CSV table of C-alpha atoms in Angstrom, one decimal:
chain,number,residue,atom,x,y,z
A,20,MET,CA,15.9,241.0,55.1
A,21,THR,CA,15.7,239.4,58.5
A,22,ILE,CA,14.7,235.8,59.2
A,23,LYS,CA,13.1,234.8,62.5
A,24,TYR,CA,11.9,231.5,63.9
A,25,THR,CA,9.0,230.2,66.0
A,26,PRO,CA,9.1,227.3,68.5
A,27,ASP,CA,6.7,225.5,66.2
A,28,HIS,CA,9.5,225.3,63.6
A,29,GLU,CA,8.3,228.0,61.1
A,30,TRP,CA,10.6,230.6,59.6
A,31,VAL,CA,9.4,234.1,59.0
A,32,GLU,CA,11.2,236.3,56.5
A,33,ILE,CA,10.4,240.0,57.1
A,34,ALA,CA,10.3,242.3,54.1
A,35,GLY,CA,10.6,246.1,54.4
A,36,ASP,CA,7.0,246.6,53.1
A,37,GLY,CA,5.2,245.3,56.2
A,38,THR,CA,4.8,241.8,54.9
A,39,ALA,CA,6.4,238.5,55.9
A,40,THR,CA,6.9,235.2,54.1
A,41,VAL,CA,6.3,232.0,56.2
A,42,GLY,CA,7.6,228.5,55.7
A,43,ILE,CA,8.7,225.5,57.7
A,44,THR,CA,12.3,225.0,58.8
A,45,VAL,CA,14.8,222.4,57.6
A,46,HIS,CA,14.5,220.7,60.9
A,47,ALA,CA,10.7,220.6,60.6
A,48,GLN,CA,10.7,219.0,57.1
A,49,ASP,CA,13.3,216.5,58.2
A,50,ALA,CA,11.2,215.5,61.2
A,51,LEU,CA,8.1,215.2,59.0
A,52,GLY,CA,9.6,213.2,56.2
A,53,ASP,CA,8.3,213.2,52.7
A,54,VAL,CA,5.6,216.0,52.4
A,55,VAL,CA,2.7,214.8,50.2
A,56,PHE,CA,0.1,217.4,50.8
A,57,VAL,CA,-0.2,221.0,52.0
A,58,ASP,CA,-3.4,222.8,53.0
A,59,LEU,CA,-2.8,226.5,52.5
A,60,PRO,CA,-4.8,229.4,53.9
A,61,GLU,CA,-7.1,231.5,51.7
A,62,VAL,CA,-5.8,234.8,50.5
A,63,GLY,CA,-7.7,237.6,52.2
A,64,LYS,CA,-8.3,235.7,55.4
A,65,SER,CA,-6.8,237.0,58.6
A,66,TYR,CA,-5.3,235.1,61.4
A,67,ALA,CA,-4.2,235.9,64.9
A,68,ALA,CA,-0.6,234.8,65.9
A,69,LYS,CA,-0.5,231.1,66.8
A,70,GLU,CA,-3.8,230.3,65.1
A,71,VAL,CA,-3.7,227.3,62.7
A,72,ALA,CA,-3.3,228.7,59.2
A,73,GLY,CA,-2.5,225.6,57.3
A,74,VAL,CA,-1.6,221.9,57.5
A,75,VAL,CA,1.3,220.0,56.1
A,76,GLU,CA,0.9,216.2,55.6
A,77,SER,CA,3.8,213.8,55.2
A,78,VAL,CA,3.6,210.1,54.4
A,79,LYS,CA,3.8,209.7,58.2
A,80,ALA,CA,1.7,212.4,59.8
A,81,ALA,CA,-0.2,215.6,59.6
A,82,ALA,CA,1.1,218.8,61.3
A,83,ASP,CA,-0.5,222.1,61.8
A,84,VAL,CA,1.2,225.2,60.4
A,85,TYR,CA,0.6,228.3,62.7
A,86,ALA,CA,0.4,231.9,61.7
A,87,PRO,CA,3.6,233.2,63.4
A,88,VAL,CA,2.3,236.7,63.5
A,89,SER,CA,-1.2,238.3,63.2
A,90,GLY,CA,-2.3,239.6,59.9
A,91,GLU,CA,-4.0,239.0,56.5
A,92,ILE,CA,-2.8,236.4,54.0
A,93,VAL,CA,-1.8,238.3,50.9
A,94,GLU,CA,-0.3,235.4,48.8
A,95,VAL,CA,0.0,231.6,49.0
A,96,ASN,CA,2.6,229.4,47.2
A,97,GLU,CA,0.6,227.7,44.5
A,98,ALA,CA,3.7,225.9,43.3
A,99,LEU,CA,3.9,224.2,46.7
A,100,ARG,CA,0.3,223.1,46.4
A,101,ASP,CA,1.1,221.5,43.0
A,102,ASP,CA,4.4,220.0,44.3
A,103,PRO,CA,4.4,219.6,48.1
A,104,SER,CA,7.9,218.0,47.9
A,105,LEU,CA,9.3,221.5,47.6
A,106,ALA,CA,8.8,221.7,51.3
A,107,ASN,CA,11.5,219.0,51.6
A,108,THR,CA,13.8,219.9,48.8
A,109,ASP,CA,13.9,223.7,49.2
A,110,PRO,CA,12.1,224.6,52.5
A,111,LEU,CA,13.7,228.0,52.9
A,112,LYS,CA,13.1,229.3,49.3
A,113,THR,CA,10.8,227.8,46.7
A,114,GLY,CA,9.0,225.7,49.4
A,115,TRP,CA,7.6,228.8,51.2
A,116,PHE,CA,3.9,228.5,52.4
A,117,PHE,CA,2.3,232.0,52.5
A,118,LYS,CA,2.8,235.7,52.8
A,119,VAL,CA,1.1,237.7,55.5
A,120,LYS,CA,0.5,241.4,55.9
A,121,LEU,CA,1.5,242.2,59.5
A,122,SER,CA,-1.2,243.8,61.7
A,123,GLN,CA,0.9,243.7,64.9
A,124,PRO,CA,4.6,244.2,63.7
A,125,SER,CA,5.7,244.2,67.4
A,126,GLU,CA,4.9,240.5,67.6
A,127,LEU,CA,8.1,239.9,65.6
A,128,ASP,CA,10.1,240.9,68.7
A,129,ALA,CA,8.9,237.7,70.4
A,130,LEU,CA,10.3,235.4,67.7
A,131,MET,CA,13.7,233.7,67.9
A,132,ASP,CA,16.8,234.6,65.9
A,133,SER,CA,18.7,231.8,64.2
A,134,THR,CA,21.1,231.2,67.2
A,135,ALA,CA,18.2,230.8,69.6
A,136,TYR,CA,16.4,228.5,67.2
A,137,ASP,CA,19.4,226.4,66.6
A,138,ASP,CA,19.8,226.0,70.3
A,139,LEU,CA,16.2,224.9,70.6
A,140,VAL,CA,16.6,222.3,67.9
A,141,LYS,CA,19.8,221.0,69.4
A,142,ASN,CA,18.2,220.7,72.9
A,143,SER,CA,14.9,219.1,71.7
B,6,MET,CA,18.4,209.0,77.0
B,7,SER,CA,15.0,208.5,78.6
B,8,ALA,CA,14.1,205.5,80.6
B,9,GLU,CA,11.8,204.5,77.8
B,10,SER,CA,14.4,204.5,75.1
B,11,THR,CA,16.9,202.5,77.3
B,12,ALA,CA,14.2,199.9,77.8
B,13,LEU,CA,13.7,199.3,74.1
B,14,LEU,CA,14.7,196.0,72.7
B,15,LYS,CA,17.1,195.8,69.8
B,16,THR,CA,17.1,193.3,66.9
B,17,PRO,CA,20.4,191.6,65.9
B,18,LEU,CA,20.6,194.1,63.0
B,19,HIS,CA,20.3,197.2,65.2
B,20,ALA,CA,23.9,198.4,64.7
B,21,LEU,CA,23.7,197.8,60.9
B,22,HIS,CA,20.6,200.1,60.8
B,23,LEU,CA,22.6,202.9,62.6
B,24,GLU,CA,25.5,202.3,60.2
B,25,LEU,CA,23.1,202.7,57.3
B,26,GLY,CA,21.9,206.0,58.6
B,27,ALA,CA,18.4,204.9,59.7
B,28,LYS,CA,16.1,207.1,61.6
B,29,MET,CA,15.1,204.9,64.6
B,30,VAL,CA,11.7,204.9,66.4
B,31,PRO,CA,10.1,202.9,69.1
B,32,PHE,CA,7.9,200.2,67.6
B,33,ALA,CA,6.3,197.3,69.5
B,34,GLY,CA,8.9,197.6,72.2
B,35,TYR,CA,11.8,197.7,69.8
B,36,ASP,CA,14.1,200.4,68.5
B,37,MET,CA,13.4,200.1,64.8
B,38,PRO,CA,14.3,201.9,61.6
B,39,VAL,CA,11.4,203.9,60.3
B,40,GLN,CA,13.3,205.1,57.3
B,41,TYR,CA,16.8,205.4,55.9
B,42,PRO,CA,18.3,208.5,54.3
B,43,ALA,CA,16.4,207.9,51.0
B,44,GLY,CA,13.1,208.5,52.7
B,45,VAL,CA,9.8,206.7,52.9
B,46,MET,CA,8.6,207.7,49.4
B,47,ALA,CA,11.8,206.6,47.7
B,48,GLU,CA,12.0,203.4,49.7
B,49,HIS,CA,8.4,202.6,48.8
B,50,LYS,CA,9.0,203.1,45.1
B,51,HIS,CA,12.2,201.2,45.2
B,52,THR,CA,10.5,198.2,46.7
B,53,ARG,CA,7.8,198.3,44.0
B,54,ALA,CA,10.4,198.6,41.2
B,55,ALA,CA,13.4,196.6,42.4
B,56,ALA,CA,13.9,194.9,45.8
B,57,GLY,CA,13.8,196.2,49.4
B,58,LEU,CA,15.4,194.6,52.5
B,59,PHE,CA,13.3,194.8,55.7
B,60,ASP,CA,14.4,193.8,59.2
B,61,VAL,CA,11.3,192.1,60.6
B,62,SER,CA,13.3,190.4,63.4
B,63,HIS,CA,11.0,192.0,66.0
B,64,MET,CA,8.3,189.6,64.9
B,65,GLY,CA,7.9,186.4,67.0
B,66,GLN,CA,9.1,183.1,65.6
B,67,VAL,CA,7.8,179.8,67.2
B,68,LEU,CA,8.1,176.2,66.2
B,69,LEU,CA,5.3,173.8,67.2
B,70,VAL,CA,6.9,170.3,67.4
B,71,GLY,CA,5.1,167.0,67.5
B,72,ASP,CA,2.8,164.7,65.4
B,73,ASP,CA,-0.3,166.3,66.9
B,74,ALA,CA,0.8,169.9,66.4
B,75,ALA,CA,-1.5,170.6,63.4
B,76,ALA,CA,-4.6,169.3,65.0
B,77,ALA,CA,-3.8,171.1,68.2
B,78,LEU,CA,-3.3,174.4,66.4
B,79,GLU,CA,-6.7,174.0,64.8
B,80,THR,CA,-8.2,174.4,68.2
B,81,LEU,CA,-6.9,178.0,68.2
B,82,VAL,CA,-7.4,179.1,64.6
B,83,PRO,CA,-10.3,178.9,62.2
B,84,VAL,CA,-7.9,177.7,59.5
B,85,ASP,CA,-7.1,174.4,57.8
B,86,ILE,CA,-3.8,173.4,59.2
B,87,LEU,CA,-4.1,169.6,59.0
B,88,ASP,CA,-4.2,169.7,55.2
B,89,LEU,CA,-1.3,172.1,55.0
B,90,GLY,CA,1.3,170.3,52.9
B,91,LEU,CA,5.0,170.0,53.6
B,92,PHE,CA,6.7,173.4,53.0
B,93,LYS,CA,3.4,175.1,52.3
B,94,GLN,CA,2.5,178.3,54.2
B,95,ARG,CA,-0.9,179.8,55.2
B,96,TYR,CA,-2.2,183.0,56.8
B,97,ALA,CA,-4.1,182.4,60.0
B,98,LEU,CA,-5.9,184.1,62.9
B,99,PHE,CA,-6.0,183.5,66.6
B,100,THR,CA,-9.6,184.1,67.7
B,101,ASN,CA,-11.1,184.5,71.2
B,102,ASP,CA,-14.4,183.3,72.6
B,103,GLN,CA,-16.1,186.4,71.3
B,104,GLY,CA,-15.0,185.5,67.7
B,105,THR,CA,-12.7,188.5,67.5
B,106,ILE,CA,-9.1,188.5,66.5
B,107,LEU,CA,-6.2,188.1,69.0
B,108,ASP,CA,-3.6,188.3,66.3
B,109,ASP,CA,-2.8,187.3,62.8
B,110,LEU,CA,0.0,185.0,61.9
B,111,MET,CA,1.7,182.9,59.3
B,112,VAL,CA,2.0,179.1,59.6
B,113,ALA,CA,4.4,177.0,57.5
B,114,ARG,CA,4.8,173.2,57.7
B,115,ARG,CA,8.4,172.2,57.9
B,116,THR,CA,10.1,168.9,58.4
B,117,ASP,CA,10.8,169.8,62.1
B,118,GLY,CA,7.3,171.2,62.9
B,119,LEU,CA,4.9,174.0,62.2
B,120,PHE,CA,6.8,177.3,61.9
B,121,VAL,CA,4.7,180.2,63.2
B,122,VAL,CA,5.4,183.9,62.8
B,123,VAL,CA,3.4,186.3,64.9
B,124,ASN,CA,3.3,190.1,65.4
B,125,ALA,CA,5.9,191.7,67.7
B,126,GLY,CA,3.3,193.5,69.8
B,127,CYS,CA,1.4,190.2,70.4
B,128,ARG,CA,4.3,187.8,70.7
B,129,ASP,CA,4.4,187.2,74.4
B,130,GLN,CA,0.6,187.0,74.6
B,131,ASP,CA,0.6,184.6,71.6
B,132,ILE,CA,3.3,182.3,73.1
B,133,ALA,CA,1.5,182.2,76.4
B,134,HIS,CA,-1.8,181.4,74.6
B,135,MET,CA,-0.2,178.6,72.7
B,136,GLN,CA,1.6,177.2,75.7
B,137,GLN,CA,-1.6,177.3,77.7
B,138,HIS,CA,-3.7,175.5,75.1
B,139,LEU,CA,-1.3,173.4,73.2
B,140,SER,CA,1.4,172.2,75.6
B,141,GLY,CA,-0.3,168.9,76.3
B,142,ARG,CA,-0.3,168.0,72.6
B,143,CYS,CA,2.8,169.5,71.2
B,144,GLU,CA,5.9,171.4,72.2
B,145,VAL,CA,5.7,175.2,71.9
B,146,ARG,CA,9.3,176.2,71.2
B,147,PRO,CA,9.9,180.0,70.8
B,148,LEU,CA,12.9,180.8,68.6
B,149,PRO,CA,14.4,183.9,70.1
B,150,ASP,CA,17.8,183.3,68.5
B,151,GLN,CA,16.4,183.6,65.0
B,152,ALA,CA,16.3,186.9,63.1
B,153,LEU,CA,13.8,187.5,60.2
B,154,LEU,CA,14.6,189.4,57.1
B,155,ALA,CA,12.1,190.2,54.3
B,156,LEU,CA,13.3,190.8,50.8
B,157,GLN,CA,10.5,192.2,48.8
B,158,GLY,CA,10.0,193.4,45.2
B,159,PRO,CA,10.0,192.2,41.6
B,160,GLN,CA,13.8,191.8,41.6
B,161,ALA,CA,14.0,190.0,44.9
B,162,VAL,CA,14.1,186.7,43.0
B,163,THR,CA,17.1,187.9,40.9
B,164,ALA,CA,19.0,189.1,43.9
B,165,LEU,CA,18.3,186.1,46.2
B,166,SER,CA,18.9,183.6,43.4
B,167,ARG,CA,22.6,184.7,43.3
B,168,LEU,CA,23.0,183.4,46.8
B,169,ASN,CA,21.1,180.2,46.0
B,170,PRO,CA,19.4,179.5,42.6
B,171,GLY,CA,17.0,177.1,44.3
B,172,VAL,CA,14.9,179.9,45.8
B,173,ALA,CA,13.6,180.7,42.3
B,174,GLN,CA,11.7,177.4,42.2
B,175,LEU,CA,9.5,178.4,45.2
B,176,VAL,CA,6.0,179.8,44.4
B,177,PHE,CA,3.9,182.1,46.6
B,178,MET,CA,3.3,180.7,50.1
B,179,THR,CA,5.8,177.9,49.9
B,180,GLY,CA,9.2,177.6,51.5
B,181,GLY,CA,12.2,175.4,52.2
B,182,PHE,CA,15.6,175.2,53.9
B,183,PHE,CA,18.3,176.9,51.8
B,184,GLU,CA,21.9,177.7,52.3
B,185,LEU,CA,22.3,181.3,51.1
B,186,ASP,CA,25.9,181.7,50.2
B,187,GLY,CA,26.8,179.2,52.9
B,188,ILE,CA,24.4,180.6,55.6
B,189,PRO,CA,21.7,178.1,56.7
B,190,THR,CA,18.2,179.7,56.5
B,191,PHE,CA,14.5,178.8,56.2
B,192,VAL,CA,13.0,180.8,53.2
B,193,THR,CA,9.4,181.3,52.3
B,194,ARG,CA,8.2,183.1,49.2
B,195,SER,CA,5.9,185.5,51.0
B,196,GLY,CA,5.9,188.8,52.6
B,197,TYR,CA,3.5,191.7,53.4
B,198,THR,CA,4.0,194.3,50.7
B,199,GLY,CA,1.9,192.8,47.9
B,200,GLU,CA,5.1,192.2,45.9
B,201,ASP,CA,6.8,189.0,45.0
B,202,GLY,CA,9.5,188.3,47.6
B,203,TYR,CA,10.8,186.3,50.4
B,204,GLU,CA,11.0,186.1,54.2
B,205,ILE,CA,14.2,184.6,55.5
B,206,SER,CA,14.6,183.1,59.0
B,207,VAL,CA,18.3,183.0,59.9
B,208,ALA,CA,20.3,182.5,63.1
B,209,ALA,CA,20.7,185.9,64.8
B,210,ASP,CA,24.5,185.5,64.8
B,211,ARG,CA,24.6,185.1,61.0
B,212,SER,CA,21.9,187.7,60.3
B,213,VAL,CA,24.2,190.7,59.8
B,214,GLU,CA,26.4,188.8,57.5
B,215,LEU,CA,23.4,187.7,55.4
B,216,ALA,CA,21.9,191.2,55.4
B,217,ARG,CA,25.2,192.6,54.1
B,218,LYS,CA,25.3,190.0,51.3
B,219,LEU,CA,21.8,191.0,50.3
B,220,LEU,CA,22.6,194.7,50.4
B,221,ASP,CA,25.6,194.0,48.2
B,222,GLN,CA,23.2,193.0,45.4
B,223,PRO,CA,22.6,195.9,43.1
B,224,GLU,CA,18.8,195.6,43.2
B,225,VAL,CA,18.6,195.8,47.0
B,226,LYS,CA,18.2,198.8,49.3
B,227,PRO,CA,17.3,198.9,53.0
B,228,ILE,CA,13.7,199.8,53.7
B,229,GLY,CA,12.2,201.0,56.9
B,230,LEU,CA,8.9,200.5,58.7
B,231,GLY,CA,7.4,203.7,57.2
B,232,ALA,CA,7.5,202.2,53.7
B,233,ARG,CA,6.5,198.8,55.0
B,234,ASP,CA,3.3,200.4,56.2
B,235,SER,CA,2.5,202.2,53.0
B,236,LEU,CA,3.3,199.1,51.0
B,237,ARG,CA,1.1,196.8,53.0
B,238,LEU,CA,-1.7,199.4,52.9
B,239,GLU,CA,-1.6,199.7,49.1
B,240,ALA,CA,-1.7,195.9,49.0
B,241,GLY,CA,-4.9,196.1,51.1
B,242,LEU,CA,-3.4,194.0,53.9
B,243,CYS,CA,-4.6,194.4,57.5
B,244,LEU,CA,-2.3,195.7,60.2
B,245,TYR,CA,-3.0,194.2,63.6
B,246,GLY,CA,-3.9,196.7,66.2
B,247,HIS,CA,-5.3,199.1,63.5
B,248,ASP,CA,-7.4,197.3,60.9
B,249,ILE,CA,-8.0,194.2,63.0
B,250,ASP,CA,-8.0,193.6,66.8
B,251,THR,CA,-10.2,192.2,69.6
B,252,THR,CA,-13.1,194.3,68.5
B,253,THR,CA,-13.3,192.9,65.0
B,254,THR,CA,-14.3,189.4,63.8
B,255,PRO,CA,-12.8,187.8,60.6
B,256,VAL,CA,-16.2,188.2,58.9
B,257,GLU,CA,-16.3,191.9,59.7
B,258,ALA,CA,-12.7,192.2,58.7
B,259,SER,CA,-13.4,190.7,55.2
B,260,LEU,CA,-10.9,187.9,56.0
B,261,ILE,CA,-13.4,185.0,55.3
B,262,TRP,CA,-10.9,183.9,52.6
B,263,ALA,CA,-8.6,182.9,55.4
B,264,ILE,CA,-11.2,180.4,56.8
B,265,GLN,CA,-11.2,177.4,54.5
B,266,LYS,CA,-14.5,175.6,53.8
B,267,VAL,CA,-13.4,172.6,55.8
B,268,ARG,CA,-13.5,174.7,59.0
B,269,ARG,CA,-16.9,176.4,58.3
B,270,ALA,CA,-20.3,175.2,59.3
B,271,GLY,CA,-21.0,172.0,57.3
B,272,GLY,CA,-17.3,171.4,56.7
B,273,ALA,CA,-15.5,168.2,57.7
B,274,ARG,CA,-13.7,169.9,60.6
B,275,ALA,CA,-16.2,172.8,61.3
B,276,GLY,CA,-15.7,174.9,64.4
B,277,GLY,CA,-13.6,173.7,67.3
B,278,TYR,CA,-11.8,177.0,67.7
B,279,PRO,CA,-12.6,179.9,70.0
B,280,GLY,CA,-15.6,182.0,69.0
B,281,ALA,CA,-16.7,179.5,66.2
B,282,ALA,CA,-20.4,180.0,67.0
B,283,VAL,CA,-20.2,183.7,66.6
B,284,ILE,CA,-18.2,183.5,63.3
B,285,ASP,CA,-20.5,180.7,61.9
B,286,ARG,CA,-23.5,182.9,62.7
B,287,GLN,CA,-21.9,185.8,60.9
B,288,PHE,CA,-21.1,183.6,57.9
B,289,ALA,CA,-24.8,182.7,57.7
B,290,ASP,CA,-26.4,186.1,58.6
B,291,GLY,CA,-23.7,188.5,57.6
B,292,ALA,CA,-22.2,191.2,59.9
B,293,ALA,CA,-23.5,194.7,60.5
B,294,ARG,CA,-20.3,196.2,59.4
B,295,LYS,CA,-17.5,195.3,57.0
B,296,ARG,CA,-13.9,196.3,56.3
B,297,VAL,CA,-13.6,198.0,52.9
B,298,GLY,CA,-11.0,199.8,50.8
B,299,LEU,CA,-11.4,203.5,50.1
B,300,VAL,CA,-9.8,205.7,47.5
B,301,SER,CA,-10.0,209.5,47.2
B,302,SER,CA,-9.7,211.6,44.1
B,303,GLU,CA,-8.2,214.5,46.1
B,304,ARG,CA,-4.6,214.5,47.3
B,305,MET,CA,-5.2,215.0,51.0
B,306,PRO,CA,-4.4,211.8,53.0
B,307,VAL,CA,-7.2,210.4,55.1
B,308,ARG,CA,-5.8,208.8,58.2
B,309,GLU,CA,-6.7,206.4,61.0
B,310,GLY,CA,-9.6,207.7,63.1
B,311,ALA,CA,-11.3,209.8,60.4
B,312,ARG,CA,-15.1,209.4,60.6
B,313,LEU,CA,-17.0,208.5,57.5
B,314,VAL,CA,-20.4,210.0,56.7
B,315,ASN,CA,-23.0,209.5,54.0
B,316,ALA,CA,-24.4,212.2,51.8
B,317,ASP,CA,-26.9,213.1,54.5
B,318,GLY,CA,-24.1,213.5,57.0
B,319,GLN,CA,-24.9,210.4,59.0
B,320,ASP,CA,-22.1,208.5,60.6
B,321,VAL,CA,-21.5,205.3,58.7
B,322,GLY,CA,-18.0,204.2,59.6
B,323,VAL,CA,-14.4,205.0,60.5
B,324,VAL,CA,-11.0,204.8,58.9
B,325,THR,CA,-8.6,202.3,60.5
B,326,SER,CA,-5.5,203.1,58.3
B,327,GLY,CA,-4.8,205.5,55.6
B,328,THR,CA,-2.1,207.4,53.7
B,329,LEU,CA,-1.3,208.8,50.3
B,330,GLY,CA,-0.4,205.7,48.4
B,331,PRO,CA,3.0,206.5,46.8
B,332,THR,CA,2.4,204.0,43.9
B,333,VAL,CA,-1.3,204.8,43.4
B,334,GLY,CA,-0.7,208.5,43.7
B,335,LYS,CA,-4.0,208.9,45.6
B,336,PRO,CA,-5.1,208.7,49.2
B,337,VAL,CA,-6.0,205.1,50.0
B,338,ALA,CA,-7.5,203.8,53.3
B,339,LEU,CA,-9.0,200.8,55.0
B,340,ALA,CA,-12.1,201.4,56.9
B,341,TYR,CA,-15.1,199.8,58.6
B,342,VAL,CA,-18.5,200.8,57.2
B,343,GLN,CA,-22.0,199.8,57.9
B,344,THR,CA,-22.7,196.9,55.5
B,345,PRO,CA,-25.2,198.8,53.3
B,346,TYR,CA,-22.4,201.1,52.5
B,347,ALA,CA,-19.8,198.4,51.7
B,348,ALA,CA,-20.6,197.9,48.0
B,349,ILE,CA,-17.7,198.8,45.6
B,350,GLY,CA,-18.4,202.2,44.1
B,351,THR,CA,-20.3,203.6,47.1
B,352,GLU,CA,-19.6,207.3,47.6
B,353,LEU,CA,-18.9,208.4,51.1
B,354,PHE,CA,-17.2,211.4,52.8
B,355,ALA,CA,-14.3,211.3,55.3
B,356,LEU,CA,-14.3,214.1,57.8
B,357,VAL,CA,-10.8,215.6,58.0
B,358,ARG,CA,-10.3,218.7,60.0
B,359,ASP,CA,-14.1,219.4,59.8
B,360,LYS,CA,-13.9,219.2,56.0
B,361,ARG,CA,-15.7,216.6,53.9
B,362,THR,CA,-13.4,214.7,51.6
B,363,PRO,CA,-15.2,212.5,49.0
B,364,MET,CA,-14.1,208.8,49.1
B,365,THR,CA,-15.2,205.9,47.0
B,366,VAL,CA,-15.4,202.3,48.3
B,367,SER,CA,-12.9,200.4,46.2
B,368,SER,CA,-11.7,196.9,45.7
B,369,THR,CA,-8.3,196.0,47.2
B,370,PRO,CA,-5.4,195.7,46.5
B,371,PHE,CA,-5.2,199.3,45.5
B,372,THR,CA,-2.2,198.4,43.3
B,373,PRO,CA,-1.9,195.0,41.6
B,374,ASN,CA,0.0,192.5,43.6
B,375,GLY,CA,3.0,190.8,42.1
B,376,TYR,CA,2.9,187.4,43.8
B,377,PHE,CA,4.7,184.6,41.9
B,378,ARG,CA,2.3,181.7,41.5
B,379,GLY,CA,4.4,179.8,39.0
């Protein structure tokens, strides 16, 4: 499985079945601080790439979560809704946000690989 | 580094914050620790359970010296200063001619004068204000070489007593000069977290030494501005520039408790401060809006700027600070609402991202305060 990144600090894990799992990066959760609330999208709803699909709230601030690629939401992480701190403690695994069924798989090509993303974080 | 960051001021504890791994942010012109590695939530909870050490050296410290200082200060604040006993402390407000609030401050009477602590963001303006209006009657002496530490939480007394057992004798809003393990300080039993605790004025060049002695106590951890904000909000305390400012009067801000009867209409020293006519009229007639506390049963934080509507969707107010209260476990907020909606128990809705979140007008503090009253 391949993981790609957006400039908005989301990660996208691409599965072989045309779906992708989306979460926020280690850098993003560190910048946000303690996450206390997540607003997840509705299953069945479709988003265009870069549309706001959710919100993550820390004790400090609220930040939008964007759909990294276009498609339909097929699953959301109910465990994260119950325990938003998973976004801090395990952002890349149990702290995932939602799964999307890709409608434009070619959009994945525009996302960053880990080297490009690490450079972005280092230079920000 | 940007020009902005190089221009930021540093408190005497700046290097210690970096050594402790703080995340630094610009605040009121200073480079200040917003949190340490433990994080805002853990720091908040630690302060409520044990003791937290805050660097509040960015705040302004001023001494008003002279026999006439108390009477002079009463010309700027609607607060009883003349009757403030030796080593007693009181919350006060600078008002302007419109009866709105220029800043909030703490005043303590010491043997050498009135000791005043003002907000960092208002310090220069406050000092100029006092110099302009008080200089003929007392000396306005800024204390830029003093640092200020706050030790807050139920175990603050245990920790600080090891450095000088005398501090345990203080009660809420009193103070005194104490040597803390040999370091001369002025200590008051006060703070801005709703907890029992102390604020300690110490010479800048001894402040790091004192901070290290305090951090050596097993109860004490360093706490940043992030937790300071959520602590004061849960305590229902106003933050200047957010919950109070030059658009709000003390009556609107529900701070009438800070105006003692002696300074109100009919009192022995009524009026005589800027905006007294406006404030006296609001005392008599009430104000059109009022600051209230709000609690939500949902987990989504409701933040500054959120509009408040009634069941019919009509605008009835605005949130001035809000967060998820780490101790309360629910969103809490301070807001201004039209007075008919200010009664405890009133159901309102906050508009957050176009969604209505139900909120209930609630009494403050949101979490019981722990002040030690003896």
